[in-house]
Amino acid sequence: MATAKSVSNMKRAGDQVGVGLFGGTFDPVHIGHLRTALELKDALGLAEMRLLPSAQPPHRAQPQASAAHRLAMLRHGVDAEPGLAADDRELRREGPSYTLDTLAEIRAEIGPETPLCLCIGMDSLVSMNQWHHWREFTDYAHIVVAARPGWHLPKTGEVLEFVRAHRVEEAAALNTGPAGKLLIVEMTLLPISATGIRQARARGESIRYLVPDSVIEYINQNQLYNT
Ligand code: ATP
């Protein structure tokens, strides 16, 4: 089994200057997303973690709720926590939304010095070579990989080579430059999925304590996920 610092044992990175990005469909946002985003923000010493809803997920089925509803739910979800924010740029963009364009745009906005961390799951890292111009991500950002205990890297191939070329062991290394490094952080993720929440809702079951109350209120008001 591969090893990495677990998020609870990590030496805090310190400075609180960087920006983190946590992408997803958020159909709907749930406390698994919010808790992970906050733990990563603190462990990496970031000033803010932005949750970025995706417009047209390239590799998966279309979301059930509209982009406007997903964004509204996300805004309710992050509202109570000043360190978290919703970033709607991919929803405003016409056509397919590429991560590289998002990173380049944010880099232009925050300037060349500020650390920028693209946070992804190990499942995304393993298939990252299918993303548009993926090797260039580290020109604009660090990559932080949240890995469940027991995780494995691919045994061979270009993703493994990429990890070897960029990997650092300590979060503090991300604050020594704006981009270019890759950190694997071991985390126990809450066993919650948006799919499970949509299914529970369609069966008429309660989703309380899986989703923030304000998001449940929005779901009820707008009659979302009833079927
Ligand atoms: P779905 O069930 O519709 O596939 P999901 O719950 O997996 O949705 P996404 O919006 O697809 O949520 O995920 C956004 C990001 O959050 C992804 O990087 C995903 O790996 C991560 N994520 C999903 N579920 C959890 C969880 N329980 N805890 C922490 N992170 C999660």
GROMACS .gro file of C-alpha atoms and ligand atoms in nm:
model
  258
    1MET     CA    1   0.000   0.000   0.000
    2ALA     CA    2   0.123   0.350  -0.081
    3THR     CA    3   0.169   0.604   0.198
    4ALA     CA    4   0.096   0.974   0.245
    5LYS     CA    5   0.035   1.209   0.534
    6SER     CA    6  -0.318   1.187   0.663
    7VAL     CA    7  -0.503   1.516   0.676
    8SER     CA    8  -0.531   1.504   1.055
    9ASN     CA    9  -0.157   1.445   1.107
   10MET     CA   10  -0.034   1.696   0.856
   11LYS     CA   11   0.177   1.982   0.979
   12ARG     CA   12  -0.030   2.287   0.898
   13ALA     CA   13   0.112   2.470   0.601
   14GLY     CA   14   0.103   2.806   0.774
   15ASP     CA   15   0.052   3.119   0.574
   16GLN     CA   16  -0.315   3.129   0.463
   17VAL     CA   17  -0.249   3.303   0.134
   18GLY     CA   18  -0.334   3.044  -0.127
   19VAL     CA   19  -0.652   2.966  -0.315
   20GLY     CA   20  -0.795   2.614  -0.345
   21LEU     CA   21  -1.034   2.481  -0.609
   22PHE     CA   22  -1.269   2.189  -0.553
   23GLY     CA   23  -1.471   2.098  -0.861
   24GLY     CA   24  -1.780   1.884  -0.890
   25THR     CA   25  -2.132   1.851  -1.017
   26PHE     CA   26  -2.285   1.934  -0.679
   27ASP     CA   27  -2.619   1.778  -0.774
   28PRO     CA   28  -2.673   1.855  -0.484
   29VAL     CA   29  -2.384   1.973  -0.264
   30HIS     CA   30  -2.366   1.760   0.053
   31ILE     CA   31  -2.173   1.760   0.380
   32GLY     CA   32  -1.915   1.515   0.236
   33HIS     CA   33  -1.811   1.786  -0.012
   34LEU     CA   34  -1.825   2.067   0.245
   35ARG     CA   35  -1.635   1.882   0.517
   36THR     CA   36  -1.360   1.771   0.275
   37ALA     CA   37  -1.327   2.121   0.127
   38LEU     CA   38  -1.289   2.271   0.475
   39GLU     CA   39  -1.041   2.009   0.599
   40LEU     CA   40  -0.827   2.058   0.290
   41LYS     CA   41  -0.842   2.436   0.321
   42ASP     CA   42  -0.716   2.416   0.679
   43ALA     CA   43  -0.457   2.145   0.618
   44LEU     CA   44  -0.311   2.329   0.319
   45GLY     CA   45  -0.316   2.667   0.494
   46LEU     CA   46  -0.529   2.824   0.221
   47ALA     CA   47  -0.701   3.160   0.256
   48GLU     CA   48  -1.005   3.029   0.071
   49MET     CA   49  -1.142   2.718  -0.094
   50ARG     CA   50  -1.362   2.776  -0.398
   51LEU     CA   51  -1.618   2.513  -0.496
   52LEU     CA   52  -1.658   2.512  -0.872
   53PRO     CA   53  -1.973   2.357  -1.018
   54SER     CA   54  -1.913   2.207  -1.363
   55ALA     CA   55  -2.138   2.297  -1.654
   56GLN     CA   56  -2.123   1.995  -1.885
   57PRO     CA   57  -1.930   1.716  -1.717
   58PRO     CA   58  -1.741   1.565  -2.010
   59HIS     CA   59  -1.718   1.206  -1.884
   60ARG     CA   60  -2.057   1.148  -1.722
   61ALA     CA   61  -2.436   1.179  -1.745
   62GLN     CA   62  -2.593   1.523  -1.737
   63PRO     CA   63  -2.688   1.652  -1.391
   64GLN     CA   64  -3.050   1.613  -1.281
   65ALA     CA   65  -3.090   1.969  -1.146
   66SER     CA   66  -3.031   2.273  -1.367
   67ALA     CA   67  -2.709   2.471  -1.343
   68ALA     CA   68  -2.900   2.755  -1.174
   69HIS     CA   69  -3.039   2.525  -0.905
   70ARG     CA   70  -2.703   2.353  -0.846
   71LEU     CA   71  -2.536   2.691  -0.803
   72ALA     CA   72  -2.810   2.821  -0.572
   73MET     CA   73  -2.782   2.509  -0.352
   74LEU     CA   74  -2.404   2.541  -0.344
   75ARG     CA   75  -2.431   2.906  -0.240
   76HIS     CA   76  -2.661   2.806   0.047
   77GLY     CA   77  -2.414   2.531   0.142
   78VAL     CA   78  -2.107   2.757   0.167
   79ASP     CA   79  -2.290   3.058   0.306
   80ALA     CA   80  -2.221   2.989   0.675
   81GLU     CA   81  -1.845   2.929   0.633
   82PRO     CA   82  -1.632   3.233   0.540
   83GLY     CA   83  -1.342   3.013   0.418
   84LEU     CA   84  -1.557   2.850   0.148
   85ALA     CA   85  -1.695   3.019  -0.164
   86ALA     CA   86  -1.885   2.921  -0.479
   87ASP     CA   87  -1.719   3.008  -0.811
   88ASP     CA   88  -1.964   3.000  -1.103
   89ARG     CA   89  -1.726   3.069  -1.392
   90GLU     CA   90  -1.767   2.728  -1.557
   91LEU     CA   91  -2.145   2.772  -1.559
   92ARG     CA   92  -2.111   3.111  -1.727
   93ARG     CA   93  -1.878   2.985  -2.000
   94GLU     CA   94  -2.024   2.889  -2.341
   95GLY     CA   95  -1.953   2.538  -2.472
   96PRO     CA   96  -1.736   2.273  -2.307
   97SER     CA   97  -1.551   2.386  -2.000
   98TYR     CA   98  -1.189   2.286  -1.972
   99THR     CA   99  -1.006   2.277  -1.640
  100LEU     CA  100  -0.700   2.429  -1.807
  101ASP     CA  101  -0.902   2.739  -1.911
  102THR     CA  102  -1.035   2.772  -1.555
  103LEU     CA  103  -0.685   2.750  -1.408
  104ALA     CA  104  -0.547   3.005  -1.656
  105GLU     CA  105  -0.833   3.247  -1.585
  106ILE     CA  106  -0.795   3.223  -1.208
  107ARG     CA  107  -0.417   3.253  -1.234
  108ALA     CA  108  -0.461   3.576  -1.433
  109GLU     CA  109  -0.696   3.708  -1.162
  110ILE     CA  110  -0.490   3.621  -0.853
  111GLY     CA  111  -0.153   3.715  -1.004
  112PRO     CA  112   0.165   3.511  -1.055
  113GLU     CA  113   0.271   3.468  -0.690
  114THR     CA  114  -0.030   3.330  -0.504
  115PRO     CA  115  -0.033   2.952  -0.454
  116LEU     CA  116  -0.326   2.792  -0.637
  117CYS     CA  117  -0.426   2.433  -0.549
  118LEU     CA  118  -0.645   2.218  -0.771
  119CYS     CA  119  -0.798   1.957  -0.538
  120ILE     CA  120  -0.910   1.628  -0.694
  121GLY     CA  121  -0.987   1.275  -0.581
  122MET     CA  122  -0.754   0.979  -0.643
  123ASP     CA  123  -1.011   0.844  -0.894
  124SER     CA  124  -0.972   1.163  -1.097
  125LEU     CA  125  -0.593   1.154  -1.076
  126VAL     CA  126  -0.583   0.800  -1.212
  127SER     CA  127  -0.771   0.908  -1.527
  128MET     CA  128  -0.628   1.259  -1.549
  129ASN     CA  129  -0.445   1.179  -1.872
  130GLN     CA  130  -0.788   1.190  -2.043
  131TRP     CA  131  -0.834   1.558  -1.952
  132HIS     CA  132  -0.763   1.826  -2.210
  133HIS     CA  133  -0.394   1.937  -2.193
  134TRP     CA  134  -0.360   1.784  -1.846
  135ARG     CA  135   0.018   1.812  -1.829
  136GLU     CA  136  -0.013   2.191  -1.837
  137PHE     CA  137  -0.221   2.206  -1.517
  138THR     CA  138   0.098   2.234  -1.311
  139ASP     CA  139   0.201   2.544  -1.509
  140TYR     CA  140  -0.084   2.724  -1.332
  141ALA     CA  141  -0.154   2.534  -1.010
  142HIS     CA  142  -0.042   2.271  -0.763
  143ILE     CA  143  -0.244   1.950  -0.765
  144VAL     CA  144  -0.369   1.813  -0.434
  145VAL     CA  145  -0.506   1.460  -0.440
  146ALA     CA  146  -0.745   1.349  -0.165
  147ALA     CA  147  -0.696   0.974  -0.123
  148ARG     CA  148  -0.897   0.731   0.086
  149PRO     CA  149  -0.693   0.503   0.317
  150GLY     CA  150  -0.578   0.202   0.115
  151TRP     CA  151  -0.533   0.406  -0.202
  152HIS     CA  152  -0.306   0.299  -0.488
  153LEU     CA  153  -0.132   0.486  -0.764
  154PRO     CA  154  -0.139   0.336  -1.112
  155LYS     CA  155   0.145   0.082  -1.142
  156THR     CA  156   0.277   0.215  -1.472
  157GLY     CA  157   0.204   0.478  -1.731
  158GLU     CA  158   0.215   0.851  -1.791
  159VAL     CA  159   0.013   0.948  -1.483
  160LEU     CA  160   0.262   0.765  -1.261
  161GLU     CA  161   0.552   0.939  -1.437
  162PHE     CA  162   0.376   1.272  -1.386
  163VAL     CA  163   0.323   1.202  -1.014
  164ARG     CA  164   0.689   1.107  -0.974
  165ALA     CA  165   0.803   1.426  -1.144
  166HIS     CA  166   0.590   1.660  -0.932
  167ARG     CA  167   0.524   1.491  -0.597
  168VAL     CA  168   0.609   1.654  -0.263
  169GLU     CA  169   0.546   1.507   0.083
  170GLU     CA  170   0.461   1.816   0.288
  171ALA     CA  171   0.185   2.073   0.252
  172ALA     CA  172   0.436   2.344   0.339
  173ALA     CA  173   0.611   2.278   0.006
  174LEU     CA  174   0.306   2.416  -0.173
  175ASN     CA  175   0.356   2.756  -0.014
  176THR     CA  176   0.710   2.787  -0.147
  177GLY     CA  177   0.580   2.855  -0.499
  178PRO     CA  178   0.258   2.933  -0.685
  179ALA     CA  179   0.229   2.608  -0.888
  180GLY     CA  180   0.401   2.295  -1.010
  181LYS     CA  181   0.382   2.046  -0.721
  182LEU     CA  182   0.160   1.748  -0.647
  183LEU     CA  183   0.062   1.644  -0.294
  184ILE     CA  184  -0.130   1.332  -0.194
  185VAL     CA  185  -0.330   1.373   0.127
  186GLU     CA  186  -0.488   1.073   0.294
  187MET     CA  187  -0.842   1.143   0.414
  188THR     CA  188  -1.134   0.943   0.540
  189LEU     CA  189  -1.426   1.067   0.331
  190LEU     CA  190  -1.777   1.060   0.471
  191PRO     CA  191  -1.975   0.780   0.302
  192ILE     CA  192  -2.221   1.015   0.133
  193SER     CA  193  -2.290   1.063  -0.238
  194ALA     CA  194  -2.516   1.294  -0.433
  195THR     CA  195  -2.650   0.984  -0.612
  196GLY     CA  196  -2.758   0.836  -0.278
  197ILE     CA  197  -2.920   1.165  -0.180
  198ARG     CA  198  -3.115   1.189  -0.509
  199GLN     CA  199  -3.228   0.828  -0.468
  200ALA     CA  200  -3.336   0.877  -0.106
  201ARG     CA  201  -3.530   1.187  -0.203
  202ALA     CA  202  -3.701   1.007  -0.493
  203ARG     CA  203  -3.808   0.733  -0.250
  204GLY     CA  204  -3.954   1.001  -0.024
  205GLU     CA  205  -3.693   0.946   0.252
  206SER     CA  206  -3.539   1.218   0.467
  207ILE     CA  207  -3.202   1.361   0.365
  208ARG     CA  208  -3.154   1.554   0.690
  209TYR     CA  209  -2.794   1.556   0.824
  210LEU     CA  210  -2.660   1.459   0.481
  211VAL     CA  211  -2.719   1.803   0.333
  212PRO     CA  212  -2.720   2.141   0.516
  213ASP     CA  213  -3.068   2.243   0.634
  214SER     CA  214  -3.070   2.555   0.415
  215VAL     CA  215  -3.007   2.334   0.110
  216ILE     CA  216  -3.291   2.100   0.213
  217GLU     CA  217  -3.519   2.401   0.239
  218TYR     CA  218  -3.420   2.508  -0.115
  219ILE     CA  219  -3.476   2.152  -0.244
  220ASN     CA  220  -3.822   2.145  -0.085
  221GLN     CA  221  -3.919   2.490  -0.209
  222ASN     CA  222  -3.818   2.402  -0.565
  223GLN     CA  223  -3.946   2.044  -0.559
  224LEU     CA  224  -3.609   1.903  -0.671
  225TYR     CA  225  -3.518   1.534  -0.697
  226ASN     CA  226  -3.876   1.417  -0.645
  227THR     CA  227  -3.849   1.160  -0.923
  228ATP     P1  228  -2.262   1.175  -0.771
  228ATP     O1  229  -2.308   1.076  -0.668
  228ATP     O2  230  -2.373   1.247  -0.842
  228ATP     O3  231  -2.158   1.118  -0.864
  228ATP     P2  232  -2.082   1.299  -0.579
  228ATP     O4  233  -2.146   1.295  -0.445
  228ATP     O5  234  -1.973   1.201  -0.607
  228ATP     O6  235  -2.191   1.295  -0.692
  228ATP     P3  236  -1.961   1.518  -0.721
  228ATP     O7  237  -2.028   1.649  -0.738
  228ATP     O8  238  -1.953   1.429  -0.839
  228ATP     O9  239  -2.031   1.446  -0.597
  228ATP    O10  240  -1.817   1.532  -0.658
  228ATP     C1  241  -1.747   1.649  -0.646
  228ATP     C2  242  -1.614   1.618  -0.582
  228ATP    O11  243  -1.638   1.576  -0.449
  228ATP     C3  244  -1.537   1.505  -0.649
  228ATP    O12  245  -1.400   1.539  -0.644
  228ATP     C4  246  -1.564   1.386  -0.561
  228ATP    O13  247  -1.455   1.295  -0.560
  228ATP     C5  248  -1.578   1.452  -0.424
  228ATP     N1  249  -1.666   1.379  -0.335
  228ATP     C6  250  -1.778   1.311  -0.365
  228ATP     N2  251  -1.833   1.256  -0.256
  228ATP     C7  252  -1.754   1.292  -0.153
  228ATP     C8  253  -1.755   1.265  -0.011
  228ATP     N3  254  -1.847   1.189   0.045
  228ATP     N4  255  -1.658   1.321   0.063
  228ATP     C9  256  -1.564   1.397   0.005
  228ATP     N5  257  -1.554   1.424  -0.126
  228ATP    C10  258  -1.648   1.372  -0.204
   0.00000   0.00000   0.00000
